[in-house]
Amino acid sequence: MGMESAVAELGVLIYPGAQMAAVHGLTDLFGVANRIAAEQCSAQLPLLRISHWQAQADQAPVRVYDSHPGADGPLLAVLIPPSVAGFSQAQAPLALTQWLRQQHAKGATLGGVCVGSILLAESGLLDGRSATTHWTSAKQFAERYPNIRLNADKPIVDDGDLITTAGLMAWSELGLRMVDRLLGPSIASGTARFLVIEHSDSASQCGSNFAPILGHGDAAILKVQHWLQANGAVDVSLAVMAQQAGLEERTFLRRFRAATGLKPTEYCQHLRVGKAREMLEFTNGTIDHIAWTVGYQDPGAFRATFKKITGLAPSEYRARFGVTPPTPLARAEQG
C-alpha cells in the first residue's frame, strides 16, 4: 500500500444571489482535475478536497458540503463565485467579511469572480492592491473603493494571495489557476481539454505563474509574504523583511526558507517576474518601463532574471502571449 496523498482543501463560498452554476462548475472542475491526477498515478500530488460554505446573515459561513469528508484542516483557498443579479453591500455582512479576513490571515488564497471581487473589497483586503471586476461595476467600484488600484480592462489580476477576475464565466479560469498551482500546469491543461474550455497556455509553456506557499503555519513569515504581495517586493531588503517579521535576520532567513522553499531574494525575484508576466500579457508598456515598475533599476538584470525563470526573453514572452498590441515604441524596443 502506498502512502495516502496530502489533501488540499478549496472552499467555495455561497452567499445570497451567488451563481450556483459557478459553485457546481468549480466543484466539477476540481473533480475532473482529481481524476486526471489519479490517472497519472502520482503520489506526489495532493487530493483536492472541495467544500461549500454557506454565508449566514449574522454568523460566519458554515460548511454545507464536503467532497471528501474528514478531519477539518485549514482552507488553502476560498473562491467567491459571481452573481448574475449583481451585488449589493447587503450581501457583505460583517461576519462574512471578518471570516474572509480570518481565512486570509491563516494563509488561504482568496479569489473573487466578477462582482465577487466586491466582497473582497468590502473586507478591506484589497486596499492598496490591484484588482479587476465586471465592467458594469467598474465605475461604482472605483468610487466606493478609492484605495484599490482598479484594472477593469484586465480579465484577471493574480496578485498571489488575492485573485480577482472580470467576467461572469471567469470562474473556470480561476479554477484552472488553482489546479495549476496545486497539481501543476499539465493537469490544468488536461482539465481544460477535457472540459473543452479555454486556458492560458503561458503557465504550461513557461512554468506556472508564481504561486507562493501560504499555508505553512508560520504567522511571522506569512505576515511578510502578505506585505511583499502588497508592495510588489519593490525596494525591499533582508533587514526590512526581518523587521516586518519581528525576527533577527538569521532566524528570519532560516524560517523563511523553511516556510516558502525559497530564499527571500529568490522569492522576491519570482514575485516581480510574476507581475512582469502579467504586464507583458495585458499592457503595452515598454520592457524597460515594466522592469522599472516591478523593481529593477537595471533593465539588463531584469531581462536575465526573467529569462532564467520563464525560459523566454521578455520580448519573446510578449510576442507569444501578449493580448494587447504593443505601441510603436515597444515594437522598436523589441526589434
XYZ file of C-alpha atoms in Angstrom:
335
model
C 0.000 0.000 0.000
C 1.305 3.433 -0.895
C 1.192 6.434 1.309
C -2.001 8.485 1.193
C -1.813 11.724 -0.747
C -1.846 15.043 1.050
C -5.164 16.882 0.991
C -5.604 20.456 -0.244
C -8.986 21.930 0.682
C -10.620 24.543 -1.526
C -13.693 26.312 -0.148
C -16.409 27.713 -2.422
C -18.492 30.462 -0.811
C -22.277 30.524 -1.264
C -23.810 33.912 -0.481
C -27.302 35.310 -1.290
C -27.544 35.628 -5.068
C -24.408 33.607 -5.818
C -24.393 31.958 -9.247
C -24.924 28.296 -8.393
C -23.761 27.249 -11.863
C -20.319 28.572 -10.873
C -20.447 26.812 -7.491
C -21.206 23.453 -9.078
C -18.972 24.151 -12.081
C -15.959 24.723 -9.841
C -16.814 21.568 -7.911
C -16.926 19.541 -11.144
C -13.738 21.161 -12.473
C -11.769 20.187 -9.375
C -13.281 16.704 -9.515
C -12.053 16.278 -13.100
C -8.596 17.524 -12.053
C -8.510 14.940 -9.250
C -9.375 12.163 -11.701
C -6.728 13.217 -14.221
C -4.120 13.468 -11.454
C -5.080 9.978 -10.205
C -4.747 8.568 -13.729
C -1.163 9.818 -13.797
C -0.568 7.752 -10.632
C 1.478 10.472 -8.969
C 1.579 10.044 -5.211
C 3.298 13.433 -5.038
C 0.131 15.329 -5.950
C -2.399 16.320 -3.295
C -6.058 15.355 -3.410
C -8.279 18.394 -3.940
C -10.991 18.460 -1.282
C -13.874 20.737 -2.257
C -16.126 22.230 0.397
C -19.080 24.613 0.134
C -19.552 27.319 2.749
C -22.973 28.909 3.233
C -22.926 32.548 4.315
C -25.172 33.325 7.297
C -26.997 36.582 7.987
C -25.091 37.431 11.161
C -22.740 34.469 11.614
C -19.611 33.159 9.983
C -20.169 30.852 6.963
C -20.739 27.180 7.760
C -19.698 24.090 5.823
C -22.680 22.574 3.949
C -20.890 20.208 1.548
C -17.640 18.266 1.569
C -16.420 16.202 -1.382
C -14.151 14.110 0.852
C -15.363 14.228 4.477
C -12.639 14.018 7.039
C -10.852 15.929 9.738
C -11.144 19.692 9.278
C -7.961 21.426 8.239
C -7.015 24.900 7.033
C -8.504 26.129 3.769
C -5.861 26.624 1.081
C -8.212 28.858 -0.890
C -11.646 30.462 -0.703
C -13.310 31.091 -4.070
C -16.156 33.608 -4.344
C -18.462 32.980 -7.334
C -20.212 35.750 -9.285
C -23.808 36.889 -9.011
C -25.963 37.175 -12.139
C -28.260 39.587 -10.303
C -25.442 41.995 -9.455
C -24.239 42.773 -5.973
C -25.352 44.931 -3.082
C -23.420 45.766 0.049
C -26.180 43.969 1.998
C -24.579 40.734 0.772
C -21.415 41.536 2.735
C -22.375 41.297 6.433
C -19.649 41.961 8.968
C -19.450 38.285 9.999
C -18.715 37.283 6.401
C -16.019 39.875 5.763
C -14.421 39.037 9.122
C -14.402 35.351 8.138
C -12.684 36.194 4.851
C -10.022 38.187 6.699
C -9.519 35.309 9.128
C -9.057 32.775 6.315
C -6.575 35.100 4.604
C -4.669 35.581 7.861
C -4.400 31.791 8.172
C -2.779 31.562 4.730
C -5.709 30.985 2.370
C -5.617 32.424 -1.139
C -8.836 34.351 -1.840
C -10.316 34.505 -5.332
C -13.251 36.692 -6.378
C -15.068 36.132 -9.680
C -16.645 39.140 -11.395
C -18.698 41.068 -8.802
C -17.474 38.527 -6.252
C -14.414 40.761 -6.095
C -16.614 43.331 -4.357
C -16.799 41.026 -1.338
C -13.010 41.102 -1.181
C -13.120 44.878 -1.496
C -15.659 45.104 1.338
C -13.322 43.059 3.548
C -10.597 45.696 3.172
C -8.061 43.133 1.995
C -7.740 44.739 -1.444
C -6.813 48.178 -0.082
C -3.529 49.225 -1.673
C -3.666 46.254 -4.039
C -4.531 45.751 -7.716
C -7.855 44.197 -8.715
C -10.359 43.852 -11.525
C -14.144 43.469 -11.656
C -17.000 43.251 -14.158
C -17.196 46.241 -16.483
C -20.744 47.062 -15.340
C -19.473 47.507 -11.770
C -16.245 49.345 -12.594
C -17.444 52.930 -12.079
C -19.203 52.158 -8.785
C -16.258 50.029 -7.659
C -13.720 52.818 -8.322
C -15.842 55.384 -6.479
C -16.563 53.216 -3.446
C -13.051 51.777 -3.082
C -10.577 54.558 -3.961
C -7.712 52.771 -2.170
C -7.821 49.861 -4.631
C -5.908 50.050 -7.925
C -8.691 49.010 -10.280
C -7.662 47.495 -13.628
C -11.092 46.846 -15.113
C -9.598 46.265 -18.574
C -7.768 43.135 -17.366
C -9.634 39.815 -17.398
C -7.731 38.556 -14.361
C -5.415 40.087 -11.758
C -3.423 37.373 -9.998
C -1.742 39.057 -7.041
C -0.565 35.851 -5.429
C -2.708 35.639 -2.315
C -5.603 37.632 -3.816
C -7.021 36.888 -7.269
C -9.826 38.817 -8.975
C -11.470 38.211 -12.353
C -13.679 40.373 -14.536
C -16.030 38.008 -16.380
C -19.130 36.124 -15.241
C -17.730 32.913 -16.718
C -14.196 33.516 -15.427
C -14.781 31.034 -12.595
C -13.347 28.398 -14.932
C -10.054 30.270 -15.370
C -9.867 30.898 -11.614
C -10.421 27.196 -11.007
C -7.733 26.264 -13.528
C -5.335 28.708 -11.832
C -5.805 26.823 -8.579
C -5.333 23.460 -10.327
C -2.163 24.832 -11.918
C -0.865 25.913 -8.510
C -1.685 22.715 -6.659
C -1.382 19.980 -9.288
C 0.790 21.611 -11.954
C 0.287 23.061 -15.447
C -0.045 19.715 -17.217
C -3.018 18.704 -15.019
C -4.552 22.164 -15.540
C -4.164 21.850 -19.322
C -5.605 18.326 -19.268
C -8.581 19.513 -17.220
C -9.214 22.349 -19.680
C -9.015 19.961 -22.645
C -11.455 17.507 -21.059
C -13.949 20.277 -20.267
C -13.302 21.966 -23.635
C -12.712 25.373 -22.049
C -10.043 27.964 -22.738
C -6.981 28.210 -20.554
C -3.950 30.440 -20.969
C -1.052 28.269 -22.087
C 1.584 30.662 -20.768
C 1.781 28.734 -17.493
C 2.306 25.340 -19.094
C 4.922 26.604 -21.526
C 6.867 28.893 -19.206
C 6.398 27.372 -15.793
C 3.464 28.062 -13.520
C 2.589 31.610 -12.586
C 4.178 32.367 -9.232
C 2.120 30.640 -6.563
C 3.505 31.462 -3.112
C 3.191 28.813 -0.413
C 0.934 30.406 2.201
C -0.416 27.540 4.269
C 2.774 26.762 6.170
C 1.516 27.981 9.542
C 4.360 30.410 10.355
C 2.456 33.601 11.157
C 5.546 35.852 11.164
C 6.609 34.701 7.692
C 3.041 34.885 6.351
C 2.870 38.491 7.538
C 5.969 39.293 5.456
C 4.551 37.454 2.431
C 1.339 39.487 2.581
C 3.428 42.645 2.920
C 5.571 41.709 -0.100
C 2.476 40.998 -2.189
C 1.052 44.380 -1.230
C 4.151 46.376 -2.197
C 5.311 44.190 -5.081
C 8.629 43.398 -3.391
C 9.935 46.758 -4.644
C 12.727 48.449 -2.691
C 12.965 45.759 -0.016
C 15.978 44.408 1.832
C 16.685 41.499 4.144
C 16.850 43.868 7.113
C 13.457 45.393 6.314
C 11.834 41.981 5.797
C 13.248 40.692 9.075
C 11.963 43.820 10.806
C 8.486 43.222 9.323
C 8.586 39.700 10.730
C 9.856 40.857 14.117
C 12.781 38.435 13.843
C 16.566 38.557 13.893
C 17.938 38.332 10.335
C 19.498 34.871 10.636
C 16.343 33.487 12.239
C 14.219 35.137 9.556
C 16.331 33.619 6.757
C 16.038 30.134 8.215
C 12.306 30.310 8.863
C 11.521 31.995 5.546
C 13.244 29.280 3.548
C 11.660 26.537 5.650
C 8.194 28.029 5.131
C 8.349 29.027 1.453
C 11.034 26.771 -0.014
C 12.876 29.830 -1.332
C 15.457 32.307 -0.131
C 13.965 35.803 0.344
C 15.869 37.101 -2.710
C 14.577 34.227 -4.872
C 11.059 34.750 -3.586
C 11.169 38.441 -4.500
C 12.514 37.616 -7.968
C 9.654 35.202 -8.627
C 7.112 37.712 -7.346
C 8.488 40.501 -9.550
C 8.686 38.279 -12.637
C 5.112 37.130 -11.996
C 3.925 40.730 -12.042
C 6.032 41.413 -15.138
C 4.437 38.449 -16.937
C 1.007 39.912 -16.285
C 2.087 43.330 -17.556
C 3.639 41.800 -20.683
C 0.423 39.898 -21.381
C -2.087 42.670 -20.716
C -0.356 46.050 -21.165
C 1.649 47.662 -23.959
C 4.318 49.429 -21.882
C 7.951 49.157 -22.909
C 10.031 46.411 -21.378
C 12.328 48.938 -19.707
C 9.312 50.615 -18.105
C 7.956 47.251 -16.927
C 11.373 46.417 -15.470
C 11.377 49.668 -13.522
C 7.746 49.206 -12.406
C 8.407 45.771 -10.893
C 11.500 46.978 -9.067
C 14.524 46.603 -11.357
C 16.737 49.641 -11.847
C 18.857 47.708 -14.358
C 16.799 46.500 -17.371
C 19.577 44.073 -18.261
C 19.331 42.393 -14.861
C 15.556 42.187 -15.299
C 15.889 40.527 -18.711
C 18.379 37.989 -17.358
C 16.213 37.123 -14.339
C 13.062 36.932 -16.472
C 14.673 34.507 -18.929
C 16.143 32.396 -16.126
C 12.681 31.909 -14.579
C 10.487 31.629 -17.689
C 12.925 30.407 -20.338
C 11.982 33.310 -22.631
C 13.210 36.843 -23.086
C 10.547 39.437 -22.161
C 10.072 40.388 -25.829
C 9.611 36.721 -26.792
C 7.132 36.234 -23.974
C 5.052 39.232 -25.081
C 5.118 38.146 -28.726
C 3.781 34.722 -27.743
C 1.288 35.556 -25.005
C 0.503 39.284 -25.190
C -3.105 40.210 -25.888
C -2.505 43.953 -26.240
C -0.826 45.211 -29.439
C 2.482 46.868 -28.499
C 2.978 50.570 -29.015
C 5.383 51.751 -31.766
C 7.972 52.445 -29.041
C 7.587 48.939 -27.621
C 7.832 47.420 -31.126
C 11.008 49.384 -31.773
C 12.446 48.211 -28.460
C 11.682 44.597 -29.331
C 13.078 44.854 -32.859
